[in-house]
Short mmCIF file of C-alpha atoms in Angstrom, two decimals:
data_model
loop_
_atom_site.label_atom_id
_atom_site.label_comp_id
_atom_site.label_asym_id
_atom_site.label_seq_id
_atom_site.Cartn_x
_atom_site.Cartn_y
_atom_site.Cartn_z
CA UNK K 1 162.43 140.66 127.44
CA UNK K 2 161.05 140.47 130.79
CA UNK K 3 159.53 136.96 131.70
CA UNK K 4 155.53 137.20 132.86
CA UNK K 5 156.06 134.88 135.63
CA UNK K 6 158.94 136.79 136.74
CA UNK K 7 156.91 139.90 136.50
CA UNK K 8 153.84 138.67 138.75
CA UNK K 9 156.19 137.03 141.28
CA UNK K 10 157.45 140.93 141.48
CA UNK K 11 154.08 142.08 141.44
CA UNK K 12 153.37 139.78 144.22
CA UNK K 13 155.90 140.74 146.06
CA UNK K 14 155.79 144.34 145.90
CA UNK K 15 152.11 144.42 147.14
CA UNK K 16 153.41 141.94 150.01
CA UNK K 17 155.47 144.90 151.61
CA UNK K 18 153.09 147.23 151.05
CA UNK K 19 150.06 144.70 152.96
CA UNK K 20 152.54 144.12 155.52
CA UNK K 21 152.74 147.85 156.50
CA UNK K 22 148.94 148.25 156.70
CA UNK K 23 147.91 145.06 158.08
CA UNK K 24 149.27 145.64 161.38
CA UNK K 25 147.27 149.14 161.64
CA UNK K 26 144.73 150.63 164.01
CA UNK K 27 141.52 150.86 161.89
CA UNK K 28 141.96 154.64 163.38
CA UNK K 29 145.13 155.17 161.33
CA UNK K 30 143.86 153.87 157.90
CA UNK K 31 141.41 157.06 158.03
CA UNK K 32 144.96 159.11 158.35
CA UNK K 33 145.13 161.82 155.30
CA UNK K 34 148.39 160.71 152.91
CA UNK K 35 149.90 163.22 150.51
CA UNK K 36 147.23 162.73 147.71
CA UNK K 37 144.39 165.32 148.68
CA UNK K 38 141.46 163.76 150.31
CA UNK K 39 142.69 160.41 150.54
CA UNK K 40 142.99 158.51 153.21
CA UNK K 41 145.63 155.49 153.67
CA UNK K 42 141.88 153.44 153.14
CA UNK K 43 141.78 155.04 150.00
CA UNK K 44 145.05 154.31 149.20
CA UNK K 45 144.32 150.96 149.31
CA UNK K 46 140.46 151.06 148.10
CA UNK K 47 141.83 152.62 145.02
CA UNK K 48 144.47 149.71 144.28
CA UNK K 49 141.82 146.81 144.91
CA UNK K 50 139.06 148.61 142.40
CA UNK K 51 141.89 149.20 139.89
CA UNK K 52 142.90 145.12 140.37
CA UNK K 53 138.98 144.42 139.82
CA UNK K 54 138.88 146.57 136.45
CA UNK K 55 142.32 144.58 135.29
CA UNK K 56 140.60 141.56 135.93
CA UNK K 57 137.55 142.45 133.55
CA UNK K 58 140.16 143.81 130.97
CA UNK K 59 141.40 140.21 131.38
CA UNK K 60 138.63 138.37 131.18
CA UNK K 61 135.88 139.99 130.33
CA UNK K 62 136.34 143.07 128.28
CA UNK K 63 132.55 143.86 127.73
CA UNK K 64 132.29 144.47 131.32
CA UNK K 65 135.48 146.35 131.76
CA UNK K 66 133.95 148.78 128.48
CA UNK K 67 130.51 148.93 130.32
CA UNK K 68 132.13 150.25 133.51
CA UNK K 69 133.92 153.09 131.03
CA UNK K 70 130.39 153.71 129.23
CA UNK K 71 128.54 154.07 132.57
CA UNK K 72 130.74 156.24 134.17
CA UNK K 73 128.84 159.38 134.94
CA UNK K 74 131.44 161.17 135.35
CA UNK K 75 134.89 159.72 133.13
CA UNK K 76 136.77 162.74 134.81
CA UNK K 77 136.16 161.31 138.47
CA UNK K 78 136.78 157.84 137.54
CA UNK K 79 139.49 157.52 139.97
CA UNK K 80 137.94 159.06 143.06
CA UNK K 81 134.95 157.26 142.58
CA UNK K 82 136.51 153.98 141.98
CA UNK K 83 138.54 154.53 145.63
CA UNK K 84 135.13 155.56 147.56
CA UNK K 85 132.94 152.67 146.16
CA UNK K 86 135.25 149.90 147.46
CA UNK K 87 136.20 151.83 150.46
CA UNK K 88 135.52 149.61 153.37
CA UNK K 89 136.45 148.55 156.88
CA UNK K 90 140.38 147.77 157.17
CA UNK K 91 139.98 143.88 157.51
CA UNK K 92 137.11 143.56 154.52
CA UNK K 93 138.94 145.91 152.48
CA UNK K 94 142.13 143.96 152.85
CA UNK K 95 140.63 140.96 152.22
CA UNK K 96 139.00 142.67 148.88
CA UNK K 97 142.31 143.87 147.81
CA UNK K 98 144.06 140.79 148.76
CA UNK K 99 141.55 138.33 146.62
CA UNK K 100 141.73 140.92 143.62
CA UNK K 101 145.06 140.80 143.38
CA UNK K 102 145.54 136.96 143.28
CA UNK K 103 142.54 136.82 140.86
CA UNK K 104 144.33 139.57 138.20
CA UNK K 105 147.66 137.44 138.78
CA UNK K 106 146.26 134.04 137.71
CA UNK K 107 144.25 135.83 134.72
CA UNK K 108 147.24 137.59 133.48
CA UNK K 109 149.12 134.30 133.35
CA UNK K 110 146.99 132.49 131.82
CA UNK K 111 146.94 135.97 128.93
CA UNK K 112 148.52 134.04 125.52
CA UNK K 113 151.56 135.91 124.21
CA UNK K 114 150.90 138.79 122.21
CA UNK K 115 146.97 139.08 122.85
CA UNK K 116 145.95 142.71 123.99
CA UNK K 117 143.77 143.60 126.76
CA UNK K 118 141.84 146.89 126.48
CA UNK K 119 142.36 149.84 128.95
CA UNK K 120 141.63 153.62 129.57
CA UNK K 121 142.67 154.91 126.38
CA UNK K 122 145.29 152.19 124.58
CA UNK K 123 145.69 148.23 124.52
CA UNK K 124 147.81 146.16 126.72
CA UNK K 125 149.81 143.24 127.01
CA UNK K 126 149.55 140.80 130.17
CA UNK K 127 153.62 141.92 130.85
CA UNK K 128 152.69 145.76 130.21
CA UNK K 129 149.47 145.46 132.57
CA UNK K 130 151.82 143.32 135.13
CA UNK K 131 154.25 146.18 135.04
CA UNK K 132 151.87 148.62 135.42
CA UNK K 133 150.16 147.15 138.47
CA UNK K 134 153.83 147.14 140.11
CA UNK K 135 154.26 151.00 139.24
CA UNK K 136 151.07 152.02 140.79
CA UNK K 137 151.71 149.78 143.46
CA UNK K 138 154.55 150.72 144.62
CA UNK K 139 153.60 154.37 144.01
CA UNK K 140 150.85 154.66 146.29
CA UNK K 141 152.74 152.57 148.61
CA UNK K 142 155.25 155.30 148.68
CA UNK K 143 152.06 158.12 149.88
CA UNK K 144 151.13 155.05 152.72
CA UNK K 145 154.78 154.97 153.87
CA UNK K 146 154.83 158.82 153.86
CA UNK K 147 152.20 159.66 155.96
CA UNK K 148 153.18 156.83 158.78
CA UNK K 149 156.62 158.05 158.60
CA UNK K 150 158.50 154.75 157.20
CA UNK K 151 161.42 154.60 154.92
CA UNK K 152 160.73 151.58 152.57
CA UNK K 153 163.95 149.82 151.42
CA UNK K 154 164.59 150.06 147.54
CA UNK K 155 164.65 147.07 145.41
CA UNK K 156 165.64 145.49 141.86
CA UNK K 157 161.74 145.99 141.07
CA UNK K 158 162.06 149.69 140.83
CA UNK K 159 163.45 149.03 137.69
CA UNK K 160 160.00 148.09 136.12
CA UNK K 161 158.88 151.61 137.39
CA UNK K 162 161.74 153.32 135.55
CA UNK K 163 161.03 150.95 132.75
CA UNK K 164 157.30 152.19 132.31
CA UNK K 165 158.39 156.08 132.79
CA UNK K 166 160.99 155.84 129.79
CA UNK K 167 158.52 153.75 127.88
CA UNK K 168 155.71 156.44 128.50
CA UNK K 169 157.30 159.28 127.24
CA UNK K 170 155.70 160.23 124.52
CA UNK K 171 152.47 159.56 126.78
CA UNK K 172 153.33 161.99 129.11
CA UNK K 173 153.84 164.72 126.24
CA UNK K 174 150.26 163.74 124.65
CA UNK K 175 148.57 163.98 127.96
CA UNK K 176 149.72 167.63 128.35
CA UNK K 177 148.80 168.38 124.77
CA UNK K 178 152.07 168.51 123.08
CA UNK K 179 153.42 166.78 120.01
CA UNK K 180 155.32 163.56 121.37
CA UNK K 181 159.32 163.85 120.37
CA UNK K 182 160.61 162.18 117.79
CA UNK K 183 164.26 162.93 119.60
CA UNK K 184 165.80 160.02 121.15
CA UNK K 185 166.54 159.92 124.39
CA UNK K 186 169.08 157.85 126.67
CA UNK K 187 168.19 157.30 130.01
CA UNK K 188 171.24 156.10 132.57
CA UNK K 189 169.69 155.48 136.17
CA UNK K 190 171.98 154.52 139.44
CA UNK K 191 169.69 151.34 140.86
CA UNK K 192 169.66 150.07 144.58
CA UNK K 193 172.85 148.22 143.76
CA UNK K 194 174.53 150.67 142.49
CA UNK K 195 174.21 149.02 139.34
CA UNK K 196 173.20 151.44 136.49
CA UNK K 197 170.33 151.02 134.29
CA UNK K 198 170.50 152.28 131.17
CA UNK K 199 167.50 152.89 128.15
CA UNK K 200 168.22 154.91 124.49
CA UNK K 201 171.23 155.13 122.16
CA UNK K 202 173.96 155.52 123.84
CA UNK K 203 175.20 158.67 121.80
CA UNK K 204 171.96 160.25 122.40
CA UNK K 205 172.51 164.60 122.88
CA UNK K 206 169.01 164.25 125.18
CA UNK K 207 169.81 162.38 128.09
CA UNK K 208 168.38 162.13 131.87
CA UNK K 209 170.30 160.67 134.47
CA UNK K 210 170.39 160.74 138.37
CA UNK K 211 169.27 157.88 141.01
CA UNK K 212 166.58 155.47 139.65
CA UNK K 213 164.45 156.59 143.14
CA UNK K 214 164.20 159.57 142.10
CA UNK K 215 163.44 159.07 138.36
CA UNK K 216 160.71 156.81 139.82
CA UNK K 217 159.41 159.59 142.11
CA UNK K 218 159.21 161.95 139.04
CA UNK K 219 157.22 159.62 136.50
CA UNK K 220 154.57 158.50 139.61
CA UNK K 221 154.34 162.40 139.95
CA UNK K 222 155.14 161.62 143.87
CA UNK K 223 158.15 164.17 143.98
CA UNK K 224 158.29 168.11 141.98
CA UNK K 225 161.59 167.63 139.63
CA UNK K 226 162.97 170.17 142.04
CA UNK K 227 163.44 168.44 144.73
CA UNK K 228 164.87 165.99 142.80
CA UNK K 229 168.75 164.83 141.98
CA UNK K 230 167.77 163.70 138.06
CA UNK K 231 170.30 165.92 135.57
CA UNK K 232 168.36 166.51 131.75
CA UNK K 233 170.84 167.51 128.83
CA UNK K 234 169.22 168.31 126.09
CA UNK K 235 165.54 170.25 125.26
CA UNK K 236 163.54 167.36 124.51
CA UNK K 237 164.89 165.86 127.90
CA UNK K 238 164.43 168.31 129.68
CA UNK K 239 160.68 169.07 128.92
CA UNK K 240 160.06 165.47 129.34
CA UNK K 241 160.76 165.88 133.28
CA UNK K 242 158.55 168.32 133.48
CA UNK K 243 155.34 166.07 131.86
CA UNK K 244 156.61 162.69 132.42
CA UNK K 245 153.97 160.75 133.50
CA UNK K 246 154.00 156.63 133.95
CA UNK K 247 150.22 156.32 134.39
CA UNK K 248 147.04 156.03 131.52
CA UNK K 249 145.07 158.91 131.42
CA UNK K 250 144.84 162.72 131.99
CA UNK K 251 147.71 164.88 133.23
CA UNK K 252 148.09 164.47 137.22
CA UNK K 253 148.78 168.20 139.13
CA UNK K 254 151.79 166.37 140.34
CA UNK K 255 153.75 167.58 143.59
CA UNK K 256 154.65 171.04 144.68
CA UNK K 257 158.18 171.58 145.26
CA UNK K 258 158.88 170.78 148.81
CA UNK K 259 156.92 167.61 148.63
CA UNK K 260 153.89 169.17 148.96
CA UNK K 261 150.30 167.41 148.04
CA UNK K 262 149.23 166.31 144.40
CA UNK K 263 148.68 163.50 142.36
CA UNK K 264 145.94 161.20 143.49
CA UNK K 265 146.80 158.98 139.86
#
């Protein structure tokens, strides 16, 4: 079992990389367009402060975080409008996303073990929330290194990502409207180390396998399974990599082949 404080010390260090590639910009260049339609690298960003501030009322104050669910107007443009209301000039909206992020961090660690916090849609633990924040971080850090043309390094904290795509399976069949399998599934992924990573009985018929970039890319919906070198044996498997999804709520359009635009999740 993955230790919390090992978790946020990830978490912490995965949105260090991604501050230290937009800190440095022009405030021209965080208006720049990134793969996710209409969304600017300011967006980018916007959206991963305002999801850090509704964290921290799941955390600490889950009347609030229900109220902001209630009084959505619209629940299907919860995301968009959660990017354009904290929107802001690069150095306050850095500062907003920077003093978010520490706030979630010391409320999740001070979560007991085994209490619940309330999301879009399901309950989570402080470590399932931690690892969740690292997915999406890293995710829309990969649409920010896109559009300025950088090739981010790969690291052991990838394999949270993975972890949260094989543990969201049946999540990404649900949000598509089918019947989540009952078929097991083994997972073998080739990490940055060359290490492999491996999730599911090991004499599984279903089984996915390929670099753990690449499963990552899939399950973040920032790469079409085309363009992709994952291998799926099996039906179940197979269909899974086609509505994998590691993210809470509705089914993102995903990528067209090629790398083409999509998913905003």
């Amino acid at each position: 079992m993955v230790d919390l404080t090992d978790l946020l010390a990830d978490l912490a260090a995965e949105s260090a990389q991604l501050d230290a590639l937009v800190a440095p910009l022009p405030a021209a260049d965080w208006a720049r367009p990134t793969p996710a339609p209409g969304w600017s690298i300011g967006h980018q960003i916007a959206h991963l402060a305002w999801t850090d501030h509704v964290a921290l009322l799941a955390a600490t104050d889950p009347e609030a975080f229900y109220a902001t669910v209630i009084s959505a107007p619209d629940p299907t443009r919860m995301v968009d409008a959660g990017a354009e209301e904290f929107l802001a000039p690069p150095q306050e909206l850095l500062h907003r996303w920077r003093t978010g992020r520490s706030a979630l961090a010391e409320a999740l660690g001070a979560i007991p073990a085994g209490e619940k916090l309330p999301w879009y849609g399901t309950r989570m633990s402080a470590t399932s929330m931690a690892t969740a924040r690292i997915m999406e971080t890293w995710a829309h850090g990969e649409d920010v290194a896109e559009t300025l043309g950088v090739v981010r390094p790969d690291s052991e904290r990838l394999r949270h990502v993975a972890h949260l795509g094989v543990r969201t399976l049946g999540h990404g069949f649900a949000a598509h409207g089918r019947a989540a399998p009952t078929t097991p599934v083994r997972v073998e992924l080739v990490g940055p180390g060359d290490d492999t990573w491996s999730w599911g009985p090991a004499d599984a018929a279903d089984r996915v396998s390929g670099p753990a970039r690449d499963f990552c890319l899939l399950v973040t919906q920032r790469r079409h399974r085309a363009d992709l070198a994952l291998v799926a044996s099996g039906p179940v498997a197979d269909e899974w990599l086609d509505v994998a999804q590691a993210f809470a709520g509705p089914p993102g359009v995903g990528r067209e082949p090629g790398g083409g635009d999509g998913v905003r999740a």
